[in-house]
Coordinates of C-alpha atoms and ligand atoms in Angstrom, one line a residue:
M1 CA -5.4 35.6 24.0
S2 CA -4.2 33.0 21.6
T3 CA -0.9 34.8 21.0
D4 CA 2.4 32.9 20.9
A5 CA 3.1 34.0 24.5
N6 CA 0.5 31.7 25.9
I7 CA 0.9 28.8 23.4
Q8 CA 3.0 26.0 24.8
T9 CA 4.7 23.2 22.8
I10 CA 4.4 19.9 24.7
A11 CA 6.7 17.0 23.9
C12 CA 5.0 13.6 23.3
K13 CA 5.6 10.2 21.7
P14 CA 3.7 9.1 18.6
Y15 CA 1.2 6.2 18.9
D16 CA 1.0 3.7 16.2
D17 CA -2.7 2.8 16.5
Q18 CA -4.5 5.9 15.4
R19 CA -5.9 4.7 12.1
P20 CA -9.6 5.7 11.9
G21 CA -12.0 3.0 11.0
T22 CA -15.5 3.0 9.3
A23 CA -16.4 6.2 11.1
G24 CA -13.6 7.9 13.0
L25 CA -11.0 6.8 15.6
R26 CA -12.7 4.6 18.2
K27 CA -10.9 3.2 21.2
K28 CA -11.6 2.2 24.8
V29 CA -11.8 5.1 27.1
T30 CA -8.7 3.7 28.8
V31 CA -6.8 4.0 25.6
F32 CA -7.8 7.6 25.2
Q33 CA -6.7 8.2 28.8
Q34 CA -3.1 7.4 28.0
P35 CA -0.8 10.4 28.2
H36 CA -1.3 12.8 25.3
Y37 CA -3.3 10.3 23.3
L38 CA -6.1 12.6 22.3
E39 CA -3.7 15.5 21.8
T40 CA -1.5 13.5 19.5
F41 CA -4.5 12.6 17.3
L42 CA -5.8 16.2 17.3
E43 CA -2.3 17.5 16.4
A44 CA -2.3 15.1 13.5
I45 CA -5.6 16.5 12.3
F46 CA -4.5 20.1 12.7
R47 CA -1.3 19.4 10.8
T48 CA -3.1 17.5 8.0
V49 CA -6.1 19.8 7.5
A50 CA -5.0 23.3 6.6
I51 CA -7.5 25.4 8.5
E52 CA -7.6 29.1 7.5
P53 CA -6.5 31.3 10.4
G54 CA -9.6 32.7 12.2
A55 CA -12.0 30.0 10.8
S56 CA -14.7 28.3 12.8
L57 CA -14.8 24.7 13.9
V58 CA -17.9 22.9 15.1
V59 CA -17.1 20.8 18.1
G60 CA -19.5 18.6 20.2
G61 CA -20.4 15.1 21.1
D62 CA -22.9 12.6 22.3
G63 CA -22.3 13.3 26.0
R64 CA -20.5 10.1 26.7
Y65 CA -17.7 9.8 29.3
L66 CA -14.8 12.2 28.3
N67 CA -17.0 14.5 26.3
S68 CA -16.7 17.7 28.2
E69 CA -13.0 17.3 29.1
S70 CA -12.2 16.6 25.5
I71 CA -14.0 19.7 24.3
Q72 CA -11.8 21.8 26.7
V73 CA -8.6 20.2 25.2
I74 CA -9.9 20.8 21.6
A75 CA -10.6 24.4 22.4
R76 CA -7.1 25.0 23.7
M77 CA -5.5 23.2 20.8
A78 CA -7.7 24.9 18.2
A79 CA -6.8 28.3 19.6
A80 CA -3.1 27.3 19.4
H81 CA -3.6 26.3 15.7
G82 CA -5.2 29.6 14.7
V83 CA -8.9 28.6 14.8
G84 CA -10.9 31.8 15.5
Q85 CA -14.0 30.2 17.0
I86 CA -15.5 27.0 18.1
I87 CA -19.2 26.4 17.9
T88 CA -20.8 23.8 20.2
G89 CA -24.1 22.9 21.8
R90 CA -25.3 23.3 25.4
D91 CA -23.1 21.2 27.7
G92 CA -21.0 20.3 24.6
L93 CA -23.8 18.1 23.2
L94 CA -24.4 17.9 19.5
S95 CA -26.0 15.0 17.7
T96 CA -23.9 13.9 14.7
P97 CA -26.5 15.0 12.1
A98 CA -27.0 18.3 14.0
A99 CA -23.3 18.9 14.0
S100 CA -23.1 18.2 10.2
N101 CA -25.8 20.7 9.6
L102 CA -24.2 23.3 11.8
I103 CA -20.9 22.9 9.9
R104 CA -22.7 23.6 6.6
E105 CA -24.9 26.5 7.8
R106 CA -22.2 28.3 9.6
R107 CA -19.7 27.7 6.9
A108 CA -17.2 26.2 9.4
A109 CA -13.9 24.8 8.2
G110 CA -15.0 21.5 9.6
G111 CA -16.0 19.7 12.8
L112 CA -14.7 17.5 15.5
L113 CA -17.4 15.0 16.6
L114 CA -16.8 13.2 19.9
T115 CA -18.6 9.9 19.7
A116 CA -18.2 6.2 19.5
S117 CA -21.8 6.1 18.2
H118 CA -23.5 2.9 19.0
N119 CA -20.7 1.5 21.2
P120 CA -21.2 1.5 24.9
G121 CA -20.1 4.4 27.0
G122 CA -18.8 5.1 30.5
P123 CA -15.3 4.7 32.0
N124 CA -15.1 1.1 30.8
G125 CA -16.8 1.8 27.5
D126 CA -15.6 3.4 24.3
F127 CA -14.8 6.9 23.1
G128 CA -14.1 8.3 19.7
V129 CA -13.2 11.3 17.6
K130 CA -14.3 11.9 14.0
F131 CA -13.2 14.8 11.8
N132 CA -15.8 16.1 9.3
T133 CA -14.9 18.5 6.5
A134 CA -16.4 21.8 5.5
T135 CA -19.1 19.9 3.5
G136 CA -20.4 18.5 6.9
G137 CA -19.5 15.0 5.7
Q138 CA -17.0 12.6 7.3
A139 CA -13.4 12.9 6.1
P140 CA -12.9 10.7 3.0
E141 CA -10.5 7.8 3.2
S142 CA -7.7 9.7 1.6
L143 CA -7.8 12.3 4.4
T144 CA -8.2 9.8 7.3
E145 CA -5.2 7.9 5.9
A146 CA -3.2 11.1 5.7
I147 CA -4.1 11.9 9.3
F148 CA -3.0 8.4 10.4
T149 CA 0.3 8.9 8.6
A150 CA 0.8 12.2 10.3
S151 CA 0.0 10.7 13.7
Q152 CA 2.9 8.4 13.5
D153 CA 5.4 11.3 13.4
I154 CA 3.9 13.5 16.2
T155 CA 6.6 14.3 18.8
S156 CA 5.0 17.5 20.1
Y157 CA 1.8 19.4 20.0
R158 CA 0.7 23.0 20.4
I159 CA -1.8 24.0 23.0
A160 CA -2.9 27.5 24.3
D161 CA -3.4 28.5 27.9
L162 CA -7.2 29.2 28.1
P163 CA -9.4 29.3 31.1
N164 CA -12.0 26.5 31.3
L165 CA -14.9 27.4 29.0
E166 CA -18.4 27.5 30.3
L167 CA -20.4 25.1 28.2
S168 CA -23.7 25.3 29.9
R169 CA -24.4 29.0 29.0
L170 CA -25.8 29.9 25.6
G171 CA -24.0 32.7 23.8
T172 CA -20.5 33.7 22.9
Q173 CA -17.5 33.9 25.3
E174 CA -14.5 35.7 24.0
C175 CA -11.0 34.9 25.1
G176 CA -8.9 37.5 23.2
S177 CA -8.8 36.6 19.6
F178 CA -10.5 33.2 20.2
A179 CA -14.2 32.7 20.9
I180 CA -16.6 29.9 21.8
E181 CA -20.2 30.1 20.9
V182 CA -22.7 27.8 22.6
V183 CA -25.8 27.4 20.5
D184 CA -29.3 25.9 21.2
S185 CA -28.8 22.9 18.9
P186 CA -32.2 21.2 19.5
A187 CA -34.0 24.5 18.5
H188 CA -31.8 24.9 15.5
Y189 CA -32.2 21.3 14.4
A190 CA -36.0 21.5 14.9
G191 CA -36.0 24.5 12.5
V192 CA -34.4 22.3 9.9
M193 CA -36.9 19.6 10.4
E194 CA -39.8 22.1 10.1
R195 CA -38.6 22.9 6.6
L196 CA -38.8 19.2 5.5
F197 CA -41.9 17.9 7.2
D198 CA -45.6 18.9 7.7
F199 CA -45.6 19.7 11.4
E200 CA -49.3 20.7 11.4
R201 CA -50.4 17.4 10.0
M202 CA -48.2 15.4 12.4
A203 CA -49.6 17.4 15.4
D204 CA -53.2 16.8 14.1
W205 CA -52.4 13.1 13.9
L206 CA -51.2 13.0 17.5
R207 CA -54.2 15.1 18.6
A208 CA -56.5 12.5 17.0
G209 CA -55.3 10.0 19.6
H210 CA -52.4 8.3 17.8
R211 CA -49.4 7.5 20.0
I212 CA -45.7 7.7 19.6
C213 CA -42.9 6.3 21.8
F214 CA -39.4 7.4 21.2
D215 CA -36.5 6.0 23.3
A216 CA -33.4 8.2 23.5
L217 CA -31.6 5.5 25.6
H218 CA -30.0 8.3 27.8
A219 CA -28.0 9.4 24.8
V220 CA -27.8 12.6 22.8
T221 CA -31.3 12.6 21.1
G222 CA -33.2 13.2 24.4
P223 CA -33.2 17.1 24.2
Y224 CA -33.9 17.0 20.5
A225 CA -36.8 14.6 20.8
L226 CA -38.3 16.7 23.7
E227 CA -38.0 19.9 21.6
I228 CA -39.6 18.4 18.5
L229 CA -42.0 15.7 19.6
C230 CA -43.3 17.3 22.8
R231 CA -42.8 21.0 22.5
R232 CA -43.5 21.5 18.8
L233 CA -45.8 18.6 18.0
G234 CA -47.6 18.3 21.3
A235 CA -46.9 14.7 22.2
P236 CA -47.0 14.1 26.0
T237 CA -43.6 14.2 27.8
D238 CA -43.8 10.5 28.6
A239 CA -43.7 9.8 24.8
V240 CA -39.9 10.3 25.1
L241 CA -38.2 7.7 27.3
H242 CA -34.7 8.1 28.9
A243 CA -34.4 11.6 27.7
E244 CA -31.5 12.8 29.8
P245 CA -28.1 12.3 28.2
L246 CA -25.8 10.5 30.7
P247 CA -22.0 9.8 30.4
D248 CA -22.6 6.0 30.6
F249 CA -26.0 6.1 28.8
G250 CA -27.6 4.9 32.1
G251 CA -26.1 1.4 31.3
F252 CA -27.9 1.1 28.0
H253 CA -26.0 -0.1 25.0
P254 CA -27.2 2.7 22.7
D255 CA -27.6 0.7 19.6
P256 CA -31.2 0.7 18.3
N257 CA -31.8 -2.8 17.1
P258 CA -34.1 -5.6 18.3
V259 CA -31.3 -7.2 20.4
D260 CA -29.9 -4.3 22.3
A261 CA -33.3 -2.6 22.6
V262 CA -35.3 -5.7 23.1
H263 CA -37.7 -3.8 25.4
L264 CA -38.9 -1.9 22.4
A265 CA -39.4 -5.0 20.3
E266 CA -41.5 -6.4 23.3
L267 CA -43.4 -3.1 23.5
A268 CA -44.3 -3.5 19.8
Q269 CA -45.6 -7.0 20.4
S270 CA -47.7 -5.9 23.4
P271 CA -51.5 -5.4 23.1
N272 CA -51.2 -1.7 23.9
A273 CA -48.4 -0.9 21.5
P274 CA -48.1 2.7 20.4
D275 CA -48.7 3.4 16.7
L276 CA -45.1 4.3 16.2
I277 CA -42.1 3.2 18.3
A278 CA -38.6 4.4 17.6
A279 CA -35.2 4.8 19.0
S280 CA -31.8 6.3 18.0
D281 CA -28.2 5.5 19.0
G282 CA -25.6 7.2 21.1
D283 CA -24.9 10.1 18.7
G284 CA -28.3 10.3 17.1
D285 CA -27.6 9.2 13.6
R286 CA -29.3 5.8 13.6
N287 CA -32.9 4.9 13.8
M288 CA -35.1 1.9 14.5
I289 CA -38.8 2.0 13.5
L290 CA -41.4 -0.3 14.8
G291 CA -45.2 -0.4 14.7
P292 CA -47.7 -2.6 16.4
G293 CA -46.6 -6.2 15.9
L294 CA -43.5 -5.5 13.8
M295 CA -40.1 -4.0 13.3
I296 CA -39.3 -2.6 9.9
S297 CA -35.9 -3.8 8.6
P298 CA -33.8 -0.8 7.7
G299 CA -33.5 -2.0 4.1
D300 CA -37.3 -2.0 3.8
S301 CA -37.6 1.4 5.6
V302 CA -35.5 3.3 3.1
A303 CA -37.4 1.6 0.2
V304 CA -40.8 2.6 1.7
M305 CA -39.5 6.1 2.2
L306 CA -38.5 6.4 -1.4
A307 CA -41.8 5.0 -2.6
H308 CA -43.7 7.7 -0.6
A309 CA -41.2 10.6 -0.6
N310 CA -43.2 12.9 -2.9
K311 CA -46.0 13.0 -0.3
L312 CA -43.8 14.9 2.1
P313 CA -43.1 18.7 1.7
G314 CA -39.3 18.4 1.6
Y315 CA -39.4 15.8 -1.1
K316 CA -42.4 16.7 -3.1
D317 CA -40.4 16.9 -6.4
G318 CA -38.9 13.4 -5.8
V319 CA -35.2 12.7 -5.7
P320 CA -32.6 12.5 -8.5
G321 CA -31.3 9.1 -7.3
V322 CA -30.7 7.0 -4.3
A323 CA -27.9 4.9 -2.8
R324 CA -27.4 2.0 -0.4
S325 CA -24.4 0.4 1.1
M326 CA -23.4 -2.8 -0.6
P327 CA -24.6 -5.2 2.1
T328 CA -28.0 -3.5 2.4
S329 CA -30.9 -5.3 0.9
R330 CA -31.9 -4.6 -2.6
A331 CA -35.5 -3.5 -1.7
L332 CA -34.4 0.1 -2.5
D333 CA -33.2 -0.9 -6.0
A334 CA -36.7 -2.3 -6.8
V335 CA -38.4 1.1 -6.0
A336 CA -35.7 3.0 -7.9
V337 CA -36.3 0.9 -11.0
S338 CA -40.0 1.6 -10.9
L339 CA -39.3 5.3 -10.6
G340 CA -36.6 5.2 -13.3
I341 CA -33.9 6.8 -11.1
P342 CA -30.4 5.4 -10.5
C343 CA -29.6 3.4 -7.3
Y344 CA -25.9 3.5 -6.4
E345 CA -24.2 0.8 -4.4
T346 CA -21.4 2.1 -2.1
P347 CA -19.1 0.5 0.4
T348 CA -20.2 0.4 4.1
G349 CA -19.8 3.7 5.9
W350 CA -21.7 7.0 5.5
R351 CA -18.7 8.8 4.1
F352 CA -19.2 7.0 0.8
F353 CA -22.6 8.7 0.2
C354 CA -21.2 12.2 0.7
N355 CA -19.8 12.8 -2.8
L356 CA -23.1 11.6 -4.3
L357 CA -25.1 13.9 -2.0
E358 CA -22.8 16.9 -2.7
A359 CA -23.1 16.4 -6.4
D360 CA -26.9 16.2 -6.2
M361 CA -26.9 12.7 -7.7
I362 CA -28.9 11.3 -4.8
G363 CA -31.5 12.6 -2.4
L364 CA -32.1 9.5 -0.1
C365 CA -29.7 6.8 1.1
G366 CA -29.5 4.1 3.7
E367 CA -27.6 1.3 5.3
E368 CA -28.7 -2.0 6.8
S369 CA -27.2 -0.9 10.1
F370 CA -30.2 1.2 11.0
G371 CA -28.9 4.3 9.2
T372 CA -31.0 6.4 6.9
G373 CA -30.6 10.0 5.6
S374 CA -31.2 12.5 2.9
S375 CA -29.6 15.5 1.2
H376 CA -30.6 17.8 4.1
T377 CA -27.4 16.9 5.9
R378 CA -24.2 14.9 5.3
E379 CA -24.6 12.3 8.1
K380 CA -27.3 9.7 8.6
D381 CA -30.1 11.2 10.8
G382 CA -32.0 9.2 13.4
L383 CA -34.7 11.7 14.4
W384 CA -35.2 12.8 10.8
A385 CA -36.1 9.2 9.9
V386 CA -38.5 9.0 12.8
L387 CA -40.2 12.3 11.6
F388 CA -40.3 10.9 8.1
W389 CA -42.3 7.9 9.3
L390 CA -44.4 10.0 11.5
N391 CA -45.3 12.4 8.7
L392 CA -45.9 9.4 6.4
L393 CA -48.3 7.8 8.9
A394 CA -50.2 11.1 9.3
A395 CA -50.3 11.7 5.5
E396 CA -51.5 8.1 4.7
N397 CA -53.6 7.6 7.8
R398 CA -52.7 3.9 7.7
S399 CA -50.7 1.8 10.2
V400 CA -47.0 0.9 9.8
G401 CA -48.0 -2.7 9.2
E402 CA -50.5 -1.8 6.4
I403 CA -48.0 0.5 4.7
V404 CA -45.3 -2.2 4.7
A405 CA -47.6 -5.0 3.6
T406 CA -48.8 -2.9 0.7
H407 CA -45.2 -2.2 -0.2
W408 CA -44.3 -5.9 -0.3
R409 CA -47.3 -6.7 -2.5
E410 CA -46.2 -4.2 -5.0
F411 CA -42.4 -4.8 -5.0
G412 CA -42.0 -8.2 -3.4
R413 CA -40.3 -8.8 0.0
H414 CA -36.5 -8.9 0.5
Y415 CA -36.1 -11.0 3.6
Y416 CA -33.0 -9.9 5.4
Q417 CA -30.9 -10.6 8.4
R418 CA -27.4 -9.9 9.7
Q419 CA -25.4 -12.3 11.7
D420 CA -22.4 -11.1 13.8
F421 CA -19.7 -13.4 15.0
F422 CA -17.5 -11.8 17.6
I423 CA -14.0 -13.4 17.4
E424 CA -11.7 -12.6 20.3
D425 CA -8.6 -13.6 18.4
A426 CA -8.5 -11.2 15.4
S427 CA -6.0 -13.4 13.5
R428 CA -8.6 -16.1 13.2
A429 CA -10.9 -13.6 11.4
T430 CA -8.1 -12.6 9.1
A431 CA -7.4 -16.2 8.2
L432 CA -11.1 -16.7 7.3
V433 CA -11.1 -13.7 5.1
E434 CA -7.9 -14.7 3.4
A435 CA -9.2 -18.2 2.7
L436 CA -12.4 -16.8 1.3
R437 CA -10.5 -14.4 -0.9
E438 CA -8.4 -17.2 -2.3
S439 CA -11.5 -19.4 -3.0
L440 CA -13.4 -16.8 -4.9
P441 CA -12.4 -17.5 -8.5
G442 CA -13.4 -21.1 -8.2
L443 CA -16.8 -20.6 -6.6
P444 CA -19.1 -19.8 -9.5
G445 CA -20.7 -23.0 -10.8
Q446 CA -20.1 -24.8 -7.4
R447 CA -22.8 -25.9 -5.0
V448 CA -22.9 -25.2 -1.3
A449 CA -25.6 -26.9 0.8
D450 CA -28.8 -26.5 -1.3
G451 CA -27.5 -23.5 -3.3
S452 CA -25.7 -23.1 -6.6
I453 CA -23.3 -20.2 -6.7
E454 CA -23.6 -18.0 -9.7
T455 CA -21.4 -15.0 -8.9
A456 CA -18.6 -14.4 -6.3
D457 CA -16.5 -11.3 -6.0
E458 CA -14.8 -8.9 -3.6
F459 CA -16.5 -5.5 -3.8
C460 CA -14.3 -2.7 -5.2
Y461 CA -15.9 0.7 -5.5
T462 CA -15.0 3.5 -7.9
D463 CA -16.5 6.7 -6.7
P464 CA -18.4 8.2 -9.7
V465 CA -17.6 11.7 -8.6
D466 CA -13.9 11.8 -7.9
N467 CA -13.0 8.4 -9.4
S468 CA -11.2 7.3 -6.1
E469 CA -11.1 3.6 -5.7
S470 CA -11.8 1.6 -2.5
R471 CA -10.8 -2.0 -2.6
Q472 CA -11.6 -5.0 -0.4
Q473 CA -15.0 -3.8 0.7
G474 CA -16.6 -7.2 1.4
F475 CA -17.3 -10.5 -0.4
R476 CA -20.5 -10.9 -2.4
I477 CA -21.9 -14.3 -3.2
G478 CA -24.9 -14.6 -5.5
F479 CA -26.9 -17.8 -5.9
G480 CA -29.0 -19.1 -8.8
D481 CA -32.2 -18.5 -6.9
G482 CA -31.5 -14.8 -6.5
S483 CA -30.5 -15.0 -2.9
R484 CA -27.3 -13.4 -1.6
V485 CA -24.7 -13.7 1.1
V486 CA -22.2 -10.9 1.9
Y487 CA -19.3 -11.2 4.3
R488 CA -17.1 -8.4 5.7
L489 CA -15.2 -7.5 8.9
S490 CA -16.5 -4.7 11.1
G491 CA -14.4 -1.5 11.2
T492 CA -15.9 0.1 14.4
G493 CA -15.0 -2.4 17.1
T494 CA -12.4 -1.7 19.8
S495 CA -11.3 -5.2 20.5
G496 CA -11.0 -8.6 18.7
A497 CA -12.8 -8.8 15.3
T498 CA -16.4 -9.0 14.3
L499 CA -17.3 -11.0 11.2
R500 CA -20.6 -9.7 9.7
V501 CA -22.6 -12.1 7.5
Y502 CA -25.5 -10.5 5.6
L503 CA -28.3 -12.8 4.3
E504 CA -30.9 -11.8 1.7
R505 CA -33.6 -13.8 0.0
F506 CA -36.3 -12.4 -2.2
A507 CA -39.9 -13.5 -2.1
A508 CA -42.2 -12.3 -4.9
D509 CA -45.3 -14.3 -4.0
P510 CA -47.5 -12.4 -1.4
A511 CA -48.4 -15.8 0.1
T512 CA -44.8 -16.0 1.4
H513 CA -44.7 -12.5 2.9
Q514 CA -45.5 -13.3 6.5
E515 CA -42.9 -16.0 7.2
P516 CA -40.7 -15.8 10.3
V517 CA -37.5 -14.2 9.1
T518 CA -35.0 -16.6 10.7
E519 CA -36.8 -19.7 9.4
F520 CA -37.2 -18.3 5.9
L521 CA -33.4 -17.4 5.8
A522 CA -32.2 -20.6 7.4
P523 CA -31.2 -22.3 4.2
I524 CA -29.2 -19.2 3.2
A525 CA -27.6 -19.1 6.7
T526 CA -26.5 -22.8 6.2
R527 CA -24.9 -21.9 2.9
A528 CA -23.1 -18.9 4.4
A529 CA -21.7 -20.9 7.3
Q530 CA -20.5 -23.8 5.1
L531 CA -19.0 -21.6 2.4
A532 CA -16.8 -19.6 4.7
H533 CA -16.1 -22.5 7.1
I534 CA -17.1 -20.2 9.9
E535 CA -16.9 -22.8 12.7
K536 CA -13.6 -24.2 11.6
F537 CA -11.9 -20.7 11.5
T538 CA -13.6 -19.1 14.5
G539 CA -14.6 -21.9 16.7
L540 CA -18.1 -20.5 16.8
S541 CA -21.0 -22.8 15.9
A542 CA -23.6 -20.0 16.1
P543 CA -23.6 -16.2 15.6
T544 CA -22.9 -14.0 18.7
A545 CA -25.8 -11.8 17.6
I546 CA -28.6 -12.0 15.0
I547 CA -29.9 -8.6 14.0
Ligands
VG1_1 C1 -21.0 -0.1 11.3 C2 -22.1 -0.3 10.3 C3 -22.0 0.8 9.2 C4 -22.0 2.2 9.8 C5 -20.9 2.3 10.9 C6 -21.0 3.6 11.6 O1 -19.7 -0.3 10.7 O2 -22.0 -1.6 9.7 O3 -23.1 0.6 8.3 O4 -21.9 3.2 8.8 O5 -21.1 1.2 11.8 O6 -22.2 3.8 12.2 P1 -18.9 -1.6 10.8 O7 -17.6 -1.3 10.0 O8 -18.7 -1.9 12.2 O9 -19.7 -2.7 10.1 V1 -22.3 4.8 13.6 O10 -23.9 5.1 13.9 O11 -21.6 3.7 14.7 O12 -21.3 6.0 13.3
CO2 CO1 -24.2 6.5 15.3

């Protein structure tokens, strides 16, 4: 059916704001609703990425507002650009890690993922489009830049005349030379997890009376969690909260952190707390792990995972190396040193891990922003992390708290916190960054509050695989006492600017391992605020959020 006869060329005007950020193009729903906005960006992708005629594309999203309509548009434009088949999940739902996996297994030419991840959804929320390459990983910077350049010249796009596709029915629908296949993504993903983890042991642990609570926050992971935790592992159905994906996430801000999911932090503190409490974000790539009385910071989580990886079937031979994003705590480095494997430091954003994963240089990686993953796919993976912890608890038969306390005794504790300052007027954030950049060379040797600065630089990354260089990836300030402050601007927001300030302080002595985090980091927070003159530039005397 996708013959020239039913392909139309529609005239449009280019937009100048289609530069993808940390993870794809994210905008307010109302921005995507402008005439031909989505089509212009898709046309830029199709023109930039040479997709072989007849190839497959994986297309799906986290179920947020605009998900289904956008899939229909993508199908019609894909058909017009010679794509042979699109593969999607039931109702157009695919979690980000499941989509990445599907791209690899089906040898698709790439994928279009419809998500704004942890950003709120609904008609007044955010929407997003992310292109992943045939490796299953996010498009590298060079490609997203090329797509952006192309978007500025789009004055027409090609679209085929197809009937509306039925997304709720599993199986293949043919429309002439074009086809759409709807797959049972939760079942497929569960199969991948069964190859990595010991399902029998986890089921036994649950049968023995241990309890898990997973909150899908009405986002994409609900059907996956029900399939794995309830159907395959035998947890009761009320172990999965808010399992139905909704276009506005039922009003939840689908960001698994102790501020936006405060009800889970409270559950962890309650006398009847389950043994493992967890949540994921809108598109299923983030994870938050809590146990009775505590939340595990993401930097600690990936470090504990590495320390115990060889106890789990999928990782029994260990991993060749690990990586963390630059602002993430150095807890992972400490374990890597003890194992004698390399630990790479990459810029923020999962795409920077992909070359290392593809080259088998690393097997585990993580970010402070509640993202953890392994070589099983090319995106971070929320439910995978939950299963990793579940398998670990079952294998060790110890509580989350005991495992973490033992870990700190062995490696020391890296106290960690992130402060976010939301600045309505983005130019004030730019001014702060410029002033900080200018002051860098003079900082080493100076004192700020109670700290003496030893090192100060702006992170520039050279990818060890393809030698590509990424500049201006955040400021690193190292103090004489080993503590550290990192500053960078967020690249996922859809209005104003968000300054992220990352605080880290190491405590070797076990007597100092049970301090309240905010208090223990207060001196470092003072140094951070004074050094960057945060109040002067932003008008904010306190962070908008402390994570
Ligand atoms: C944030 C996080 C980053 C993460 C990115 C995408 O980016 O800091 O670690 O990779 O979100 O995550 P930024 O530029 O706002 O700091 V997801 O789950 O929103 O795709
Ligand atoms: Co996400």
